[in-house]
Amino acid sequence: MSKKSRLNKKNNKKKIYTKNIWLLSWISFFTDISSELIFPILPIYLQSLGITSVTIGAIDSFANLFAGFLKYISGAITDKTKNQIAFVRFGYTISAISKPLLVFFQHPLMIWILRSIDRAGKGIRTTPRDALLTLESKPENRGQVFGFHRSMDSLGATIGPIIAV
């Protein structure tokens, strides 16, 4: 194998994880830490405010339904506009802003709105983020890229509750 072939092979290995793949993976890592710090203890906090289990379940169910609907909408829009980055930024931003605001409100309606905004952020960012990961990866490395991203996400989801405890 010539020196040039070895260099090209080495450069191709380096390119599996681009800067954007690393960035998206680290952002997912830290976002999951923050989510898992808050959401396992949120029902306990809400019950201390006198909110019933049924209401807590309804708040969370609606928020997740809303997120699922927004995944479809944001995916359709980004397919047309090809502007995934704007949706990813907006989705992560509104999630990051809405989580800390939960401690300032005690009314179930406000908590429902903030929880829905947080999950809306997830719905807005998920499909465009996956599209970005697809665009940033080569077909032969796509599984590895998504596996790496998912492992960073899962690691954050593991560390968050440990910190909360």
PDB file of C-alpha atoms in Angstrom:
ATOM      1  CA  MET A   1       0.000   0.000   0.000  1.00  0.00           C
ATOM      2  CA  SER A   2       1.422   3.360  -0.969  1.00  0.00           C
ATOM      3  CA  LYS A   3       1.953   6.174   1.496  1.00  0.00           C
ATOM      4  CA  LYS A   4      -0.797   8.204  -0.186  1.00  0.00           C
ATOM      5  CA  SER A   5      -3.305   5.323   0.162  1.00  0.00           C
ATOM      6  CA  ARG A   6      -2.462   4.937   3.842  1.00  0.00           C
ATOM      7  CA  LEU A   7      -2.941   8.671   4.424  1.00  0.00           C
ATOM      8  CA  ASN A   8      -6.297   8.661   2.612  1.00  0.00           C
ATOM      9  CA  LYS A   9      -7.410   5.656   4.647  1.00  0.00           C
ATOM     10  CA  LYS A  10      -6.313   7.384   7.866  1.00  0.00           C
ATOM     11  CA  ASN A  11      -8.118  10.608   6.880  1.00  0.00           C
ATOM     12  CA  ASN A  12     -11.294   8.675   6.060  1.00  0.00           C
ATOM     13  CA  LYS A  13     -11.275   7.105   9.539  1.00  0.00           C
ATOM     14  CA  LYS A  14     -10.918  10.525  11.126  1.00  0.00           C
ATOM     15  CA  LYS A  15     -13.945  11.817   9.235  1.00  0.00           C
ATOM     16  CA  ILE A  16     -16.431   9.400  10.799  1.00  0.00           C
ATOM     17  CA  TYR A  17     -17.155  11.877  13.588  1.00  0.00           C
ATOM     18  CA  THR A  18     -17.308  15.374  12.202  1.00  0.00           C
ATOM     19  CA  LYS A  19     -17.359  18.490  14.346  1.00  0.00           C
ATOM     20  CA  ASN A  20     -21.157  18.668  14.035  1.00  0.00           C
ATOM     21  CA  ILE A  21     -21.590  15.034  15.101  1.00  0.00           C
ATOM     22  CA  TRP A  22     -19.459  15.667  18.198  1.00  0.00           C
ATOM     23  CA  LEU A  23     -21.312  18.895  18.936  1.00  0.00           C
ATOM     24  CA  LEU A  24     -24.772  17.350  18.568  1.00  0.00           C
ATOM     25  CA  SER A  25     -23.739  14.380  20.703  1.00  0.00           C
ATOM     26  CA  TRP A  26     -22.368  16.536  23.526  1.00  0.00           C
ATOM     27  CA  ILE A  27     -25.420  18.771  23.441  1.00  0.00           C
ATOM     28  CA  SER A  28     -27.643  15.691  23.719  1.00  0.00           C
ATOM     29  CA  PHE A  29     -25.489  14.448  26.581  1.00  0.00           C
ATOM     30  CA  PHE A  30     -25.877  17.647  28.612  1.00  0.00           C
ATOM     31  CA  THR A  31     -29.550  18.065  27.707  1.00  0.00           C
ATOM     32  CA  ASP A  32     -30.295  14.572  28.964  1.00  0.00           C
ATOM     33  CA  ILE A  33     -28.413  15.238  32.188  1.00  0.00           C
ATOM     34  CA  SER A  34     -30.573  18.307  32.792  1.00  0.00           C
ATOM     35  CA  SER A  35     -33.788  16.497  31.874  1.00  0.00           C
ATOM     36  CA  GLU A  36     -33.049  13.522  34.073  1.00  0.00           C
ATOM     37  CA  LEU A  37     -32.077  15.791  36.953  1.00  0.00           C
ATOM     38  CA  ILE A  38     -35.504  17.375  36.913  1.00  0.00           C
ATOM     39  CA  PHE A  39     -38.094  14.948  35.645  1.00  0.00           C
ATOM     40  CA  PRO A  40     -37.702  12.023  38.067  1.00  0.00           C
ATOM     41  CA  ILE A  41     -38.304  14.398  40.978  1.00  0.00           C
ATOM     42  CA  LEU A  42     -40.916  16.570  39.252  1.00  0.00           C
ATOM     43  CA  PRO A  43     -43.877  14.354  40.280  1.00  0.00           C
ATOM     44  CA  ILE A  44     -42.762  14.521  43.927  1.00  0.00           C
ATOM     45  CA  TYR A  45     -42.511  18.314  43.698  1.00  0.00           C
ATOM     46  CA  LEU A  46     -45.918  18.553  42.029  1.00  0.00           C
ATOM     47  CA  GLN A  47     -47.532  16.316  44.650  1.00  0.00           C
ATOM     48  CA  SER A  48     -46.073  18.541  47.369  1.00  0.00           C
ATOM     49  CA  LEU A  49     -47.988  21.399  45.719  1.00  0.00           C
ATOM     50  CA  GLY A  50     -51.197  19.379  46.011  1.00  0.00           C
ATOM     51  CA  ILE A  51     -51.419  18.331  42.375  1.00  0.00           C
ATOM     52  CA  THR A  52     -53.003  14.905  41.983  1.00  0.00           C
ATOM     53  CA  SER A  53     -51.382  11.914  40.292  1.00  0.00           C
ATOM     54  CA  VAL A  54     -54.024  11.998  37.569  1.00  0.00           C
ATOM     55  CA  THR A  55     -53.234  15.632  36.786  1.00  0.00           C
ATOM     56  CA  ILE A  56     -49.497  14.905  36.758  1.00  0.00           C
ATOM     57  CA  GLY A  57     -50.107  12.043  34.340  1.00  0.00           C
ATOM     58  CA  ALA A  58     -52.279  14.237  32.134  1.00  0.00           C
ATOM     59  CA  ILE A  59     -49.643  16.984  32.068  1.00  0.00           C
ATOM     60  CA  ASP A  60     -46.921  14.566  31.018  1.00  0.00           C
ATOM     61  CA  SER A  61     -49.086  12.672  28.537  1.00  0.00           C
ATOM     62  CA  PHE A  62     -50.173  15.811  26.747  1.00  0.00           C
ATOM     63  CA  ALA A  63     -46.614  17.144  26.656  1.00  0.00           C
ATOM     64  CA  ASN A  64     -45.356  13.931  25.067  1.00  0.00           C
ATOM     65  CA  LEU A  65     -48.242  13.832  22.589  1.00  0.00           C
ATOM     66  CA  PHE A  66     -47.440  17.403  21.613  1.00  0.00           C
ATOM     67  CA  ALA A  67     -43.758  16.501  21.130  1.00  0.00           C
ATOM     68  CA  GLY A  68     -44.668  13.580  18.880  1.00  0.00           C
ATOM     69  CA  PHE A  69     -46.863  15.793  16.723  1.00  0.00           C
ATOM     70  CA  LEU A  70     -44.100  18.395  16.447  1.00  0.00           C
ATOM     71  CA  LYS A  71     -41.592  15.750  15.316  1.00  0.00           C
ATOM     72  CA  TYR A  72     -43.784  15.170  12.296  1.00  0.00           C
ATOM     73  CA  ILE A  73     -44.285  18.888  11.616  1.00  0.00           C
ATOM     74  CA  SER A  74     -40.623  19.875  12.057  1.00  0.00           C
ATOM     75  CA  GLY A  75     -39.537  16.972   9.858  1.00  0.00           C
ATOM     76  CA  ALA A  76     -41.895  18.010   7.084  1.00  0.00           C
ATOM     77  CA  ILE A  77     -40.815  21.640   7.259  1.00  0.00           C
ATOM     78  CA  THR A  78     -37.100  20.862   7.324  1.00  0.00           C
ATOM     79  CA  ASP A  79     -37.502  18.522   4.363  1.00  0.00           C
ATOM     80  CA  LYS A  80     -38.857  21.498   2.411  1.00  0.00           C
ATOM     81  CA  THR A  81     -36.591  24.248   3.753  1.00  0.00           C
ATOM     82  CA  LYS A  82     -33.400  22.192   4.253  1.00  0.00           C
ATOM     83  CA  ASN A  83     -32.694  24.361   7.312  1.00  0.00           C
ATOM     84  CA  GLN A  84     -32.204  21.729   9.997  1.00  0.00           C
ATOM     85  CA  ILE A  85     -29.808  23.799  12.095  1.00  0.00           C
ATOM     86  CA  ALA A  86     -32.380  26.504  12.860  1.00  0.00           C
ATOM     87  CA  PHE A  87     -34.854  23.907  14.157  1.00  0.00           C
ATOM     88  CA  VAL A  88     -32.196  22.120  16.196  1.00  0.00           C
ATOM     89  CA  ARG A  89     -31.041  25.371  17.807  1.00  0.00           C
ATOM     90  CA  PHE A  90     -34.574  26.546  18.511  1.00  0.00           C
ATOM     91  CA  GLY A  91     -35.615  23.188  19.956  1.00  0.00           C
ATOM     92  CA  TYR A  92     -32.652  22.918  22.316  1.00  0.00           C
ATOM     93  CA  THR A  93     -32.986  26.583  23.330  1.00  0.00           C
ATOM     94  CA  ILE A  94     -36.640  26.459  24.339  1.00  0.00           C
ATOM     95  CA  SER A  95     -36.054  23.234  26.283  1.00  0.00           C
ATOM     96  CA  ALA A  96     -33.105  24.791  28.115  1.00  0.00           C
ATOM     97  CA  ILE A  97     -35.108  27.885  29.017  1.00  0.00           C
ATOM     98  CA  SER A  98     -38.308  26.131  30.102  1.00  0.00           C
ATOM     99  CA  LYS A  99     -36.776  23.635  32.573  1.00  0.00           C
ATOM    100  CA  PRO A 100     -35.432  26.080  35.161  1.00  0.00           C
ATOM    101  CA  LEU A 101     -38.639  28.122  35.012  1.00  0.00           C
ATOM    102  CA  LEU A 102     -40.561  25.206  36.556  1.00  0.00           C
ATOM    103  CA  VAL A 103     -39.371  26.171  40.043  1.00  0.00           C
ATOM    104  CA  PHE A 104     -40.975  29.614  39.807  1.00  0.00           C
ATOM    105  CA  PHE A 105     -44.526  28.400  39.202  1.00  0.00           C
ATOM    106  CA  GLN A 106     -46.883  26.421  41.376  1.00  0.00           C
ATOM    107  CA  HIS A 107     -50.087  26.530  39.376  1.00  0.00           C
ATOM    108  CA  PRO A 108     -50.788  23.319  37.412  1.00  0.00           C
ATOM    109  CA  LEU A 109     -51.617  25.273  34.260  1.00  0.00           C
ATOM    110  CA  MET A 110     -48.241  27.039  34.229  1.00  0.00           C
ATOM    111  CA  ILE A 111     -46.426  23.770  34.930  1.00  0.00           C
ATOM    112  CA  TRP A 112     -48.385  22.136  32.117  1.00  0.00           C
ATOM    113  CA  ILE A 113     -47.404  24.973  29.753  1.00  0.00           C
ATOM    114  CA  LEU A 114     -43.711  24.825  30.719  1.00  0.00           C
ATOM    115  CA  ARG A 115     -43.599  21.031  30.502  1.00  0.00           C
ATOM    116  CA  SER A 116     -45.277  21.245  27.092  1.00  0.00           C
ATOM    117  CA  ILE A 117     -42.741  23.849  25.953  1.00  0.00           C
ATOM    118  CA  ASP A 118     -39.885  21.610  27.063  1.00  0.00           C
ATOM    119  CA  ARG A 119     -41.311  18.625  25.196  1.00  0.00           C
ATOM    120  CA  ALA A 120     -42.074  20.894  22.219  1.00  0.00           C
ATOM    121  CA  GLY A 121     -38.372  21.649  22.099  1.00  0.00           C
ATOM    122  CA  LYS A 122     -37.684  17.932  21.897  1.00  0.00           C
ATOM    123  CA  GLY A 123     -40.275  17.525  19.174  1.00  0.00           C
ATOM    124  CA  ILE A 124     -38.916  20.431  17.164  1.00  0.00           C
ATOM    125  CA  ARG A 125     -35.266  19.358  17.358  1.00  0.00           C
ATOM    126  CA  THR A 126     -35.351  15.555  17.105  1.00  0.00           C
ATOM    127  CA  THR A 127     -36.186  14.974  13.432  1.00  0.00           C
ATOM    128  CA  PRO A 128     -33.954  17.791  12.098  1.00  0.00           C
ATOM    129  CA  ARG A 129     -31.119  16.621  14.390  1.00  0.00           C
ATOM    130  CA  ASP A 130     -31.394  13.102  12.999  1.00  0.00           C
ATOM    131  CA  ALA A 131     -31.402  14.543   9.482  1.00  0.00           C
ATOM    132  CA  LEU A 132     -28.206  16.471  10.315  1.00  0.00           C
ATOM    133  CA  LEU A 133     -26.576  13.322  11.661  1.00  0.00           C
ATOM    134  CA  THR A 134     -27.528  11.560   8.439  1.00  0.00           C
ATOM    135  CA  LEU A 135     -26.117  14.372   6.303  1.00  0.00           C
ATOM    136  CA  GLU A 136     -22.905  14.456   8.359  1.00  0.00           C
ATOM    137  CA  SER A 137     -22.261  10.726   8.068  1.00  0.00           C
ATOM    138  CA  LYS A 138     -21.326   8.443   5.238  1.00  0.00           C
ATOM    139  CA  PRO A 139     -23.711   5.580   4.442  1.00  0.00           C
ATOM    140  CA  GLU A 140     -21.164   2.996   5.570  1.00  0.00           C
ATOM    141  CA  ASN A 141     -20.721   4.749   8.950  1.00  0.00           C
ATOM    142  CA  ARG A 142     -24.279   5.857   9.638  1.00  0.00           C
ATOM    143  CA  GLY A 143     -25.018   3.152  12.185  1.00  0.00           C
ATOM    144  CA  GLN A 144     -21.807   3.959  14.028  1.00  0.00           C
ATOM    145  CA  VAL A 145     -22.615   7.680  14.064  1.00  0.00           C
ATOM    146  CA  PHE A 146     -26.168   7.145  15.335  1.00  0.00           C
ATOM    147  CA  GLY A 147     -24.903   4.605  17.865  1.00  0.00           C
ATOM    148  CA  PHE A 148     -22.333   7.083  19.161  1.00  0.00           C
ATOM    149  CA  HIS A 149     -24.929   9.846  19.402  1.00  0.00           C
ATOM    150  CA  ARG A 150     -27.383   7.549  21.166  1.00  0.00           C
ATOM    151  CA  SER A 151     -24.712   6.366  23.598  1.00  0.00           C
ATOM    152  CA  MET A 152     -23.894   9.969  24.544  1.00  0.00           C
ATOM    153  CA  ASP A 153     -27.620  10.602  25.003  1.00  0.00           C
ATOM    154  CA  SER A 154     -27.968   7.490  27.181  1.00  0.00           C
ATOM    155  CA  LEU A 155     -24.880   8.345  29.197  1.00  0.00           C
ATOM    156  CA  GLY A 156     -26.408  11.736  29.994  1.00  0.00           C
ATOM    157  CA  ALA A 157     -29.666  10.024  30.955  1.00  0.00           C
ATOM    158  CA  THR A 158     -27.710   7.807  33.331  1.00  0.00           C
ATOM    159  CA  ILE A 159     -25.652  10.568  34.933  1.00  0.00           C
ATOM    160  CA  GLY A 160     -28.631  12.918  35.491  1.00  0.00           C
ATOM    161  CA  PRO A 161     -30.463  10.768  38.066  1.00  0.00           C
ATOM    162  CA  ILE A 162     -27.174   9.928  39.795  1.00  0.00           C
ATOM    163  CA  ILE A 163     -26.539  13.639  40.286  1.00  0.00           C
ATOM    164  CA  ALA A 164     -30.149  14.156  41.413  1.00  0.00           C
ATOM    165  CA  VAL A 165     -29.833  11.475  44.082  1.00  0.00           C
TER     166      VAL A 165
END
